[in-house]
Coordinates of C-alpha atoms in Angstrom, one line a residue:
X230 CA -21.1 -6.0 -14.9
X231 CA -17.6 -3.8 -15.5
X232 CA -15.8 -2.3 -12.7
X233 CA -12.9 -0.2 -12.5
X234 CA -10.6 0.1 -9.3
X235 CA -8.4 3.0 -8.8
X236 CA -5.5 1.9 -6.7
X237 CA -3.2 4.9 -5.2
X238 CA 0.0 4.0 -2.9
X239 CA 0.4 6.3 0.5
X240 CA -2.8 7.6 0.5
X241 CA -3.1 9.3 3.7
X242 CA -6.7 9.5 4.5
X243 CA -6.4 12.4 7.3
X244 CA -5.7 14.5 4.3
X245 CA -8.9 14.2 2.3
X246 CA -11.2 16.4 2.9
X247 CA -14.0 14.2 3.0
X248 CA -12.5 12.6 6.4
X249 CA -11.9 16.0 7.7
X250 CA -8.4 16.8 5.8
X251 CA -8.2 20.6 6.1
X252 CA -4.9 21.4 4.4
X253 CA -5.2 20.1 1.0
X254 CA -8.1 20.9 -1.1
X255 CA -9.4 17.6 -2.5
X256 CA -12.7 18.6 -4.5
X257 CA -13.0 15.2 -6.4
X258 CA -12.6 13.2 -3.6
X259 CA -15.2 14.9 -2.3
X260 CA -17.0 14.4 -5.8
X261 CA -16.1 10.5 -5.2
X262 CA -17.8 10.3 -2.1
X263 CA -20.9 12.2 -3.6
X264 CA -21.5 8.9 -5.7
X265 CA -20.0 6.7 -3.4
X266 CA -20.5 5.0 -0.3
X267 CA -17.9 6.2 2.2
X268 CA -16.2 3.2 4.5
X269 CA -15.0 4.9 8.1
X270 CA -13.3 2.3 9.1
X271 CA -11.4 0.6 6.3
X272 CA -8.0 -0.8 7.4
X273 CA -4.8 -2.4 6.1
X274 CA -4.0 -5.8 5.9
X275 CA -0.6 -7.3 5.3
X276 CA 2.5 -3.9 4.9
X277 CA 3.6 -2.6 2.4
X278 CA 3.2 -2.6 -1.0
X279 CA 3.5 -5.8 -2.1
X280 CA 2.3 -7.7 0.6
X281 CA -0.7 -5.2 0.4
X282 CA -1.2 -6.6 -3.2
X283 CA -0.7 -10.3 -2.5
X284 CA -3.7 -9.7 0.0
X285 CA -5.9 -7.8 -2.7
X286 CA -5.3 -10.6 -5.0
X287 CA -5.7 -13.5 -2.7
X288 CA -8.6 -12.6 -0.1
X289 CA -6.2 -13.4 3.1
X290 CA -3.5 -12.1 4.8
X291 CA 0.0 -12.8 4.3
X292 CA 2.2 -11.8 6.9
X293 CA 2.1 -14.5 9.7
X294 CA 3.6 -16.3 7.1
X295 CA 5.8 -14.7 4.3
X296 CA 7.6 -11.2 3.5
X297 CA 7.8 -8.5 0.6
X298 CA 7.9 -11.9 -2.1
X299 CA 6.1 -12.7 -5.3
X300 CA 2.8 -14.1 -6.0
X301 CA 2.7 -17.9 -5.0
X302 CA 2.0 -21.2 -7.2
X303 CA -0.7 -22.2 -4.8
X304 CA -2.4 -18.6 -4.4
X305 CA -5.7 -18.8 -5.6
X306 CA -6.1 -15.4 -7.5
X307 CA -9.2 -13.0 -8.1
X308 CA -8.3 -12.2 -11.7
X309 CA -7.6 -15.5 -12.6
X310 CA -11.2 -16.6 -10.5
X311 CA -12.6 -13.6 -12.8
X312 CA -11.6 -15.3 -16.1
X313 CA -12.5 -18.0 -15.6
X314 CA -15.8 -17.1 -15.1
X315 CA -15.5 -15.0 -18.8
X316 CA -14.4 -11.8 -17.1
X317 CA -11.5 -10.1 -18.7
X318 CA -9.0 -7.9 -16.7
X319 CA -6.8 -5.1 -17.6
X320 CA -4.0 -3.6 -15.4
X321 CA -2.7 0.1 -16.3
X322 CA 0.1 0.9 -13.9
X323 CA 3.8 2.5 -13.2
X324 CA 3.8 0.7 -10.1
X325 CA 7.8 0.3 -9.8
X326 CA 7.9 -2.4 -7.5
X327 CA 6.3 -4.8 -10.0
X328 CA 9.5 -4.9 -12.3
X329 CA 11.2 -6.3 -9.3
X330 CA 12.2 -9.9 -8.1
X331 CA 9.9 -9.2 -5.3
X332 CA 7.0 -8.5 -7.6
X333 CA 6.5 -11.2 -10.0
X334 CA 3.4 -13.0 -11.0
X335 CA 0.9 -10.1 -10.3
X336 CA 0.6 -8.6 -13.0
X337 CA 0.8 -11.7 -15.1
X338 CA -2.7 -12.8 -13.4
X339 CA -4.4 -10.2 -15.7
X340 CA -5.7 -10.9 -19.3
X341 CA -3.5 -8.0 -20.4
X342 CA -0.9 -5.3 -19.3
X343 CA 0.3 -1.6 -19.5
X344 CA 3.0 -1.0 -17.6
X345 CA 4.2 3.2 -17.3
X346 CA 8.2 3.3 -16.4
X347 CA 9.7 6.6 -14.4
X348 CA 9.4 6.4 -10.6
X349 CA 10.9 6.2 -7.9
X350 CA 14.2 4.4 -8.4
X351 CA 12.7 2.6 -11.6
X352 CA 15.7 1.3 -13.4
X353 CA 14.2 2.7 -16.4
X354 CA 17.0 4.9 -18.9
X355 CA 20.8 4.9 -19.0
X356 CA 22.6 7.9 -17.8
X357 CA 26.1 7.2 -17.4
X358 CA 27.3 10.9 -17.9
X359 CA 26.0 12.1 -15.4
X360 CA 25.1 15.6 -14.8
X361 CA 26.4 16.0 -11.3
X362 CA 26.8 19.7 -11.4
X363 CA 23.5 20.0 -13.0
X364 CA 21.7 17.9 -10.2
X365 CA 23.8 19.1 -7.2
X366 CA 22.4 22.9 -7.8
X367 CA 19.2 21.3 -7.9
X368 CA 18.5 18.6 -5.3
X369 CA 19.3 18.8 -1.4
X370 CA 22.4 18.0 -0.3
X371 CA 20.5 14.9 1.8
X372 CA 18.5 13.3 -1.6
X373 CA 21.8 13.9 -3.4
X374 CA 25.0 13.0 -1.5
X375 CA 22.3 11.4 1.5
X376 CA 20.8 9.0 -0.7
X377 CA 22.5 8.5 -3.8
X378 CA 26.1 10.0 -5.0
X379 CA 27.9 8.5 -2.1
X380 CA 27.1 5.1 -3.6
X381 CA 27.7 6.1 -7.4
X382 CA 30.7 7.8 -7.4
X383 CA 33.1 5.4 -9.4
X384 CA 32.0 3.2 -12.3
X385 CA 29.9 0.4 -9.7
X386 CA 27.8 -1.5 -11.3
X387 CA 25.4 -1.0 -9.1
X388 CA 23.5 2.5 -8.4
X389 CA 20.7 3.5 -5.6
X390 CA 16.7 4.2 -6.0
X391 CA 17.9 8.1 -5.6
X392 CA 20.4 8.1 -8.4
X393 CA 18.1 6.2 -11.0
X394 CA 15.1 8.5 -9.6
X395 CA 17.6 11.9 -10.6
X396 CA 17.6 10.1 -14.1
X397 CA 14.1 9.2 -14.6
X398 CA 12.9 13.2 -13.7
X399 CA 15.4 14.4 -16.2
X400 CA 12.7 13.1 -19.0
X401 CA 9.7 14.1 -16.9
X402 CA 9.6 17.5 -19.1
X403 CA 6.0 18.1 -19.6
X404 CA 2.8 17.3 -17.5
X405 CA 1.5 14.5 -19.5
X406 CA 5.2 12.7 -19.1
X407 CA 4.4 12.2 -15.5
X408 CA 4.2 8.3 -15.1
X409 CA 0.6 9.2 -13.2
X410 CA -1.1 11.2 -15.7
X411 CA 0.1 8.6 -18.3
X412 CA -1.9 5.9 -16.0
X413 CA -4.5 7.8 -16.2
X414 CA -5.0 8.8 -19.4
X415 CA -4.7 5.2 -20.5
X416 CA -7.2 4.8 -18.4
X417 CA -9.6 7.2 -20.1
X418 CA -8.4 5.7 -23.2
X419 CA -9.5 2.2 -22.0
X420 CA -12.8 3.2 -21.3
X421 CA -13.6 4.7 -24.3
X422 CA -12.1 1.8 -26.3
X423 CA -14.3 -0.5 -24.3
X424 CA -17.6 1.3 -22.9
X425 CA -19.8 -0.5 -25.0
X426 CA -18.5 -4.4 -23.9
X427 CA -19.5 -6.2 -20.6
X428 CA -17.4 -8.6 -18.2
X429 CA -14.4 -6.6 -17.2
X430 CA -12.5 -5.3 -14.8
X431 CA -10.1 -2.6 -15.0
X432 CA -7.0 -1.9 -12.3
X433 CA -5.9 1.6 -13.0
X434 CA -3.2 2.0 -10.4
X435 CA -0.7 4.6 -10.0
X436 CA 2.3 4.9 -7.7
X437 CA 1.7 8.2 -5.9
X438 CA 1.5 9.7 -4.1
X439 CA 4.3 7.2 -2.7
X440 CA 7.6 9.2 -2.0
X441 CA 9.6 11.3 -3.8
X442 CA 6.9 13.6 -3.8
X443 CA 7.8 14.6 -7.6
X444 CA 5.1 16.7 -8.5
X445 CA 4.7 19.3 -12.0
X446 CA 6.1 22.7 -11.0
X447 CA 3.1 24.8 -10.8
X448 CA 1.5 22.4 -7.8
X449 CA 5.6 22.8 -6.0
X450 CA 5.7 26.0 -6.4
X451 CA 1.5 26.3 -4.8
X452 CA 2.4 24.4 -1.9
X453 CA 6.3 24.6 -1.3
X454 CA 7.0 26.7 2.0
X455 CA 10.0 28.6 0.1
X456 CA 9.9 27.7 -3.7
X457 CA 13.4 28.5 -4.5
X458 CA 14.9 25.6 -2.1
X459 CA 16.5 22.8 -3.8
X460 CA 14.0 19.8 -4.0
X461 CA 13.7 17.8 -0.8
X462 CA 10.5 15.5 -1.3
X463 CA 12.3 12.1 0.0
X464 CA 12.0 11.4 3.2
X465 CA 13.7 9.2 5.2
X466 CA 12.8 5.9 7.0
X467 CA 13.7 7.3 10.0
X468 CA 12.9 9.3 13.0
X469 CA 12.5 13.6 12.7
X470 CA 15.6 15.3 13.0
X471 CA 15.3 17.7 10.9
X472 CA 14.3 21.3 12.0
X473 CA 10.5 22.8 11.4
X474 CA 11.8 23.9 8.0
X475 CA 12.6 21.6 6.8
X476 CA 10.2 19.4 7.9
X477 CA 7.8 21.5 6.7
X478 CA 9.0 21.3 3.0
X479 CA 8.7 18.0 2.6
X480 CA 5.2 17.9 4.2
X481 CA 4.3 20.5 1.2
X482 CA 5.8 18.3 -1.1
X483 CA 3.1 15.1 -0.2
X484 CA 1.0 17.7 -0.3
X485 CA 1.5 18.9 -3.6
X486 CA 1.7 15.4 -4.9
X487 CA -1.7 14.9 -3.2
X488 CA -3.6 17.5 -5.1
X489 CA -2.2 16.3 -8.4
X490 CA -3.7 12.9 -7.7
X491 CA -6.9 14.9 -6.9
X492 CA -7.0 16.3 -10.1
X493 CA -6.0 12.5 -12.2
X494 CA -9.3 11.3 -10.2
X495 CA -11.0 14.4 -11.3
X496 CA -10.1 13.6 -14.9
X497 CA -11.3 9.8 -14.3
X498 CA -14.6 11.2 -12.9
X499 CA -15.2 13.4 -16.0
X500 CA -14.6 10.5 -18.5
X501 CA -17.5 8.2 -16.2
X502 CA -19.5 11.4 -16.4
X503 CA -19.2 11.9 -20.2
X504 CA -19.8 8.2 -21.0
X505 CA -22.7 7.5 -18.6
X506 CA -21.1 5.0 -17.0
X507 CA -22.2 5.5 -13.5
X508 CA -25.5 3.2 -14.6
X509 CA -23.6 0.1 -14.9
X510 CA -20.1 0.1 -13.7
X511 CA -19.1 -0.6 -10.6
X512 CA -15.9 2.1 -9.0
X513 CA -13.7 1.4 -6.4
X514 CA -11.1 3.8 -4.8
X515 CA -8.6 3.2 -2.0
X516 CA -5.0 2.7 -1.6
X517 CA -2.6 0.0 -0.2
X518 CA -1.4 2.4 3.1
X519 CA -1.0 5.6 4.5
X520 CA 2.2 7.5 5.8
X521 CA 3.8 9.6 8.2
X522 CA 4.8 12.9 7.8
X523 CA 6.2 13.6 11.2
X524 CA 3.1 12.4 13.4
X525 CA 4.6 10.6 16.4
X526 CA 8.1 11.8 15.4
X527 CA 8.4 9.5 12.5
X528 CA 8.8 9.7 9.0
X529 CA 7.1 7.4 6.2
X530 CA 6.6 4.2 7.6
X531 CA 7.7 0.3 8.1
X532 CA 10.2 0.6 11.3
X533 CA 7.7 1.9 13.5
X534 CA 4.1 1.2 14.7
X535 CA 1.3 0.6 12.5
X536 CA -0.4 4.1 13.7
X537 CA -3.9 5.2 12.4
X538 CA -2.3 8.0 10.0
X539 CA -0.5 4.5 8.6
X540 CA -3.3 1.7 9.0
X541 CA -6.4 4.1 8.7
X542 CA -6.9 4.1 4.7
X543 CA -9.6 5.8 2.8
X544 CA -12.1 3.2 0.7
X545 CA -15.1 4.6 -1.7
X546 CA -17.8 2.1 -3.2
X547 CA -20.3 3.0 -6.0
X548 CA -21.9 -0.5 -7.6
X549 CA -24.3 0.5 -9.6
X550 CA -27.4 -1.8 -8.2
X551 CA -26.8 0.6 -4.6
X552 CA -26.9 3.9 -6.5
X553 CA -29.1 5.3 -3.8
X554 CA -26.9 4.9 -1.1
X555 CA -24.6 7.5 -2.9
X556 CA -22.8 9.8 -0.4
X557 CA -23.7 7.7 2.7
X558 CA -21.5 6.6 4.9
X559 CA -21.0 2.6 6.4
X560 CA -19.1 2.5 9.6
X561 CA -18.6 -1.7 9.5
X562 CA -14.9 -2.8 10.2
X563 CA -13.2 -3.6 6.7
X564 CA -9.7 -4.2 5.4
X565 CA -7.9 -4.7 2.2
X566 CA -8.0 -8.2 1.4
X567 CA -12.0 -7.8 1.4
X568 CA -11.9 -6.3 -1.5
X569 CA -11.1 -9.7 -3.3
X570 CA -14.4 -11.4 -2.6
X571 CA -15.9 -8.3 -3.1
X572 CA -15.3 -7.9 -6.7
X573 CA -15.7 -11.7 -7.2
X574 CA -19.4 -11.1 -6.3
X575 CA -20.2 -8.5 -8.1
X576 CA -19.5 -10.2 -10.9
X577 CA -21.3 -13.3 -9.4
X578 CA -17.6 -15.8 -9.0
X579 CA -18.0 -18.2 -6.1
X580 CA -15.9 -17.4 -3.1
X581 CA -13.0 -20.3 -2.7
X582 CA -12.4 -22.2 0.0
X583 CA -8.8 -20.4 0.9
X584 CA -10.4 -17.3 1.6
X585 CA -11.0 -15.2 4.6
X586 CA -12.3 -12.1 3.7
X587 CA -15.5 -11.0 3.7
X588 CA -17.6 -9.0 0.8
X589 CA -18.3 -5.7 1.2
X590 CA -21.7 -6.0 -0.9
X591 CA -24.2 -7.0 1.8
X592 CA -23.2 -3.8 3.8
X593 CA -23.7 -1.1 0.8
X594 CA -27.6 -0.6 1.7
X595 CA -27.2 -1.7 5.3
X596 CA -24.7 0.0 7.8
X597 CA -26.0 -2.1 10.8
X598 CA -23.9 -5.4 9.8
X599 CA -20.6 -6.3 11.6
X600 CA -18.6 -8.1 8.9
X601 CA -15.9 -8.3 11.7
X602 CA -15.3 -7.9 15.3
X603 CA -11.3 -7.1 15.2
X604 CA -9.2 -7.1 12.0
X605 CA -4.9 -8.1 11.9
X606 CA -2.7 -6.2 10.4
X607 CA 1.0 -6.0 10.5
X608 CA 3.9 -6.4 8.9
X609 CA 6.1 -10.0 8.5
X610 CA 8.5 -10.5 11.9
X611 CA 6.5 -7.3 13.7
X612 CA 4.2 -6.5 16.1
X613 CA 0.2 -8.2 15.6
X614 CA -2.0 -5.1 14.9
X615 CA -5.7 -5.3 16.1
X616 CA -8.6 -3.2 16.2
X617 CA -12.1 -3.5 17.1
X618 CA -13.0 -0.1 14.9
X619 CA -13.0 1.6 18.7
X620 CA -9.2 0.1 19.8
X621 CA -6.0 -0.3 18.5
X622 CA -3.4 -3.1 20.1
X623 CA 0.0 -3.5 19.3
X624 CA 1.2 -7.0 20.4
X625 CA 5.3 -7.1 19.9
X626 CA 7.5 -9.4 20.4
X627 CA 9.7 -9.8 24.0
X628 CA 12.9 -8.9 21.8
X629 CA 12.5 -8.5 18.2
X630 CA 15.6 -9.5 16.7
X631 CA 15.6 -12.8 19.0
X632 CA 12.4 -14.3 17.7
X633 CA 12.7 -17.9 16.1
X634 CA 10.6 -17.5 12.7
X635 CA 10.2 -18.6 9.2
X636 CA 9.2 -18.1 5.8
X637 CA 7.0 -20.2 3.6
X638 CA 7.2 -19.8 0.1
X639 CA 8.1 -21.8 -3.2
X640 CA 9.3 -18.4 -4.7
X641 CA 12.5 -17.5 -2.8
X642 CA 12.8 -14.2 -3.9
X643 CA 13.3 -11.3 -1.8
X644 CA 12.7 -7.4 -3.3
X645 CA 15.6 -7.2 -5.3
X646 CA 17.2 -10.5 -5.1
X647 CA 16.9 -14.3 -4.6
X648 CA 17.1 -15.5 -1.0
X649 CA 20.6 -16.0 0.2
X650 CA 22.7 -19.5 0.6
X651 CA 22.1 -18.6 4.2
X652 CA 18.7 -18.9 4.3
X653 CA 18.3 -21.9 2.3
X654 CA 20.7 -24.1 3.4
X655 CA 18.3 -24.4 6.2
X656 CA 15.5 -25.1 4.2
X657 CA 12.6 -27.6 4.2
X658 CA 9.7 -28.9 2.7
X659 CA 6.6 -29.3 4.4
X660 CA 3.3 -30.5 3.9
X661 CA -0.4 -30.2 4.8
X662 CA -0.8 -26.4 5.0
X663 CA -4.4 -25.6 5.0
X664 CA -3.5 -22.3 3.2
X665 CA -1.1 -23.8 0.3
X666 CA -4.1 -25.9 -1.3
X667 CA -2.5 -29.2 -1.3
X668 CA 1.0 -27.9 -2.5
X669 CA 4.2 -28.5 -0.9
X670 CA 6.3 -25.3 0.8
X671 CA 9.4 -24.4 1.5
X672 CA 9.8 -23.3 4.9
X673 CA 12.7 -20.9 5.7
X674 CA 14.4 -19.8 9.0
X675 CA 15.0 -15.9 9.3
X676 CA 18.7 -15.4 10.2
X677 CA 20.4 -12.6 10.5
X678 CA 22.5 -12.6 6.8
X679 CA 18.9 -12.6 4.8
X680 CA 19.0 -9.5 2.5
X681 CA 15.6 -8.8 3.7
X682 CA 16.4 -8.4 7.4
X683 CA 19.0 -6.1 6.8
X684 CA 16.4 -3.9 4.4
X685 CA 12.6 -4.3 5.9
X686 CA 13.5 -7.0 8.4
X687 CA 14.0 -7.4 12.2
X688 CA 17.3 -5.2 12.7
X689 CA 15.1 -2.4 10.8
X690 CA 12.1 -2.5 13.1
X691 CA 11.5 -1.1 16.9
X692 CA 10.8 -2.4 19.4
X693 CA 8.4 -1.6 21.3
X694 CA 6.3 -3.0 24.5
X695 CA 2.5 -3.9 23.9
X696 CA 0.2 -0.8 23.3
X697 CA -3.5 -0.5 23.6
X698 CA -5.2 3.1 22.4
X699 CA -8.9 4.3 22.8
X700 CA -8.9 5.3 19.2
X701 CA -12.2 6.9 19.4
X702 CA -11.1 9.2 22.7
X703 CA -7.7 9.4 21.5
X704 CA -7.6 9.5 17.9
X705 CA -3.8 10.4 18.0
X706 CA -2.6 7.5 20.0
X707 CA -0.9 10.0 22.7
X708 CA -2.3 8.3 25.5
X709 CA -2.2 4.2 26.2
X710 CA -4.7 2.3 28.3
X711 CA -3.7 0.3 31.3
X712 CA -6.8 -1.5 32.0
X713 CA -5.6 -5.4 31.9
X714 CA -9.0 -6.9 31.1
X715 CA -9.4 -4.8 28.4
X716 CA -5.6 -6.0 27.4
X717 CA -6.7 -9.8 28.1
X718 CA -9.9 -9.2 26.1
X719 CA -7.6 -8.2 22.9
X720 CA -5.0 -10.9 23.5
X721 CA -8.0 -13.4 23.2
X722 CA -9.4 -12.0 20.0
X723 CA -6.0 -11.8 18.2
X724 CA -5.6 -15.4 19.2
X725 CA -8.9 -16.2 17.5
X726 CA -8.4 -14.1 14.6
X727 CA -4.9 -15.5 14.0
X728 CA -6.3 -19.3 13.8
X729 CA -9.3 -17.8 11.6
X730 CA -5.7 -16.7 9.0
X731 CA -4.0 -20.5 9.7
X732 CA -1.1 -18.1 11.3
X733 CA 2.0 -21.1 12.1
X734 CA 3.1 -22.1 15.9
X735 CA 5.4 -19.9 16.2
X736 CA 3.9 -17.1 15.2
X737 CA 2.1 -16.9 18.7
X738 CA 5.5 -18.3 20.4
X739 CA 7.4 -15.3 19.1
X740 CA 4.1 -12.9 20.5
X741 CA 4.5 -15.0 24.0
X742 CA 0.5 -16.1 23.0
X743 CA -1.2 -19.3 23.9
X744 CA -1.7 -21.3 20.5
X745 CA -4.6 -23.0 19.7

């Protein structure tokens, strides 16, 4: 068995035409899902990016207890189950976030590593005279003085994401010196190198089309609204303010980062073609979350709810013993960390005891199995998601930023920086955690000084009262449900689900939910 899983970031799936996009053209997705089987109802896990990961690797979800933080000495990972079992992985991506505190130990669990440097804020080159005049002319006045000069001017030692992403897209001169074509072209190049070996599995992840929506000029100037306006394709974490415009021009830009990710999966789909790999290779192609461009007056995501354009991801499946379920569709109730024991059968690992996702396999020829009856998803400190595949609940907190949590971890690390003397002074070690296999864990109160509160925390996030949608009469969420015993019947199977995860005490005290 080999298998290759294509990993995109902010994939919105209501943009692909294969489920029922209409302003983007997206012809190899729609080639995917000719050889693939289509999930409907594929969801998120744990939010965002690296907590997405940490679920992928580990087959559970992580945020009823822990943050944006590294991988874990007690996480039991799938590439590390994969080799010892002979399988060797590979991991080609410009995923920024990985060179971060944040993001250690996951790229380390694969037998090797290529990592592409250039996006987003990637502290990548050294540009200390910089071209201010230059970039000014050519940048917004909101990415530029917004987001990045007002913190640079001086000699700091210290510059923003905005002002080391100006850098990185000064040596981003030619097509093939975008950090995602370089991912996949490795890619390509991997497959040729090794088409003719057995027992591996190959991550080919890129970072878009996660913002800034840098794209090659020919796909701006396709989709921009006025291709002469300085470039605006950053949004903000934030609520719409600005006018239709403008609003407008950055929607083009996701969309003109979304068609060049089209044509890098078109590119991926030749080189299977060419080698004849469809016969004996399993392919897998989702992403780790979606994003909002504007839908329920938001931008991007993380401060406000989980929404369907957010939670709703796309997931394709070709395994080469199911080839004749190509272009079908399975409308079971999935999520991202069941992709972990998914790929540990197909290459026939047992399933460890830690856990809690399902495989994917048994449902390929059979779309009549449940796999689950409601799904979690969240982020750490926010409201419990839930869905049933037919409704969504939002479960919040009485007051968000009065909630008495905590993190457990042995790797204090927040995204760019080591937990504060704050938070540890209050630290201690406890034991007999079903999830932490035996290990001892650090378990840390949330106050207000932790770096991440101030960043992705609780003084970030709204607040809002407890939701319920009919997602299949309301797709857009515009209108909630009242009815209390349908609101009782959810409270009851987040409950369940949340014991099922080994979720802590006080993650239902701060939901006001009975614990079990």
């Amino acid at each position: 068995m080999r298998a290759i899983f294509v990993l995109f970031d902010t994939l919105n799936r209501h943009y692909l035409e294969c489920y029922g996009g209409a302003e983007v053209e997206t012809p190899n997705f729609n080639r995917l899902a000719r050889r693939s089987v289509t999930f409907d109802r594929h969801y998120v896990g744990s939010m965002p990016c690296m907590p997405a990961r940490r679920d992928l690797q580990t087959g559970r979800l992580n945020f009823m207890h822990r943050s944006w933080g590294p991988m874990e000495p007690f996480d039991v990972s799938m590439t590390q189950e994969l080799q010892k079992a002979g399988v060797y992985s590979h991991i080609i991506t410009d995923h920024v976030h990985y060179l971060e505190d944040g993001g250690a130990g996951y790229c380390t669990r694969f037998s090797s590593r290529e990592m592409v440097r250039g996006q987003e804020g990637d502290r990548w080159k050294a540009r200390l005279d910089a071209p201010v005049e230059r970039w000014q002319e050519t940048y917004h006045e909101h990415q530029f003085v917004g987001g990045a000069w007002d913190k640079v001017a001086g000699s700091g030692g210290t510059r923003s994401k905005r002002y080391h992403d100006m850098v990185n897209r000064d040596y981003l001169k030619d097509e093939d010196d975008f950090p995602s074509a370089q991912c996949f072209r490795l890619g390509c190049e991997f497959l040729d190198t090794n088409k003719d070996a057995d027992n591996w599995f190959l991550q080919l992840e890129t970072f878009d089309p996660h913002e800034p929506f840098a794209v090659p000029d020919r796909l701006r100037r396709r989709y921009a609204t006025d291709p002469n306006a300085k470039i605006r394709d950053w949004p903000p974490y934030e609520k719409v303010t600005e006018d239709e415009a403008e609003a407008e021009e950055m929607r083009a830009a996701y969309k003109a980062l979304l068609a060049y990710c089209d044509e890098h999966l078109g590119r991926l789909l030749d080189k299977i073609d060419e080698l004849d790999l469809w016969k004996d290779t399993m392919l897998v192609v989702s992403t780790d979350h979606g994003y909002l461009l504007g839908e329920h007056d938001w931008w991007a995501k993380l401060r406000m709810p989980i929404y369907q354009e957010i939670g709703h991801i796309p997931l394709f499946v070709h395994h080469p013993d199911q080839a004749a379920q190509a272009g079908q569709r399975r409308t079971a109730l999935t999520q991202t960390p069941d992709l972990m024991p998914t790929f540990l059968e197909a290459f026939d690992c047992p399933i460890p005891g830690p856990v809690r996702a399902t495989s994917l396999l048994p449902c390929l020829p059979d779309d009549s199995l449940t796999l689950h009856d409601v799904v979690l998803f969240g982020y750490y400190g926010g409201a419990i998601h839930a869905t049933d595949g037919h409704h969504v609940y939002f479960r919040y907190p009485p007051d968000m930023e009065a909630q008495t949590i905590y993190q457990y971890t042995l790797m204090p690390s927040h995204l760019m920086g080591s937990f504060s003397h704050a938070e540890l002074s209050g630290a201690e070690l406890v034991q007999d955690l079903g999830w932490a296999n035996g290990y001892p864990v650090m378990r840390i109160p949330v106050v207000k000084e932790s770096p991440w509160n101030k960043t992705h925390g609780l003084s970030r996030m709204v607040n809002e009262p407890t939701t319920l949608y009919d997602i299949a009469q309301d797709p857009l969420q515009q209108h909630p449900v009242e009815d209390a015993d349908l609101h009782a019947k959810f409270e009851g199977l987040v409950c369940r689900a949340m014991k099922h995860q080994d979720a802590p005490p006080e993650a239902y005290a701060r939901l006001e939910l009975p614990a079990p």
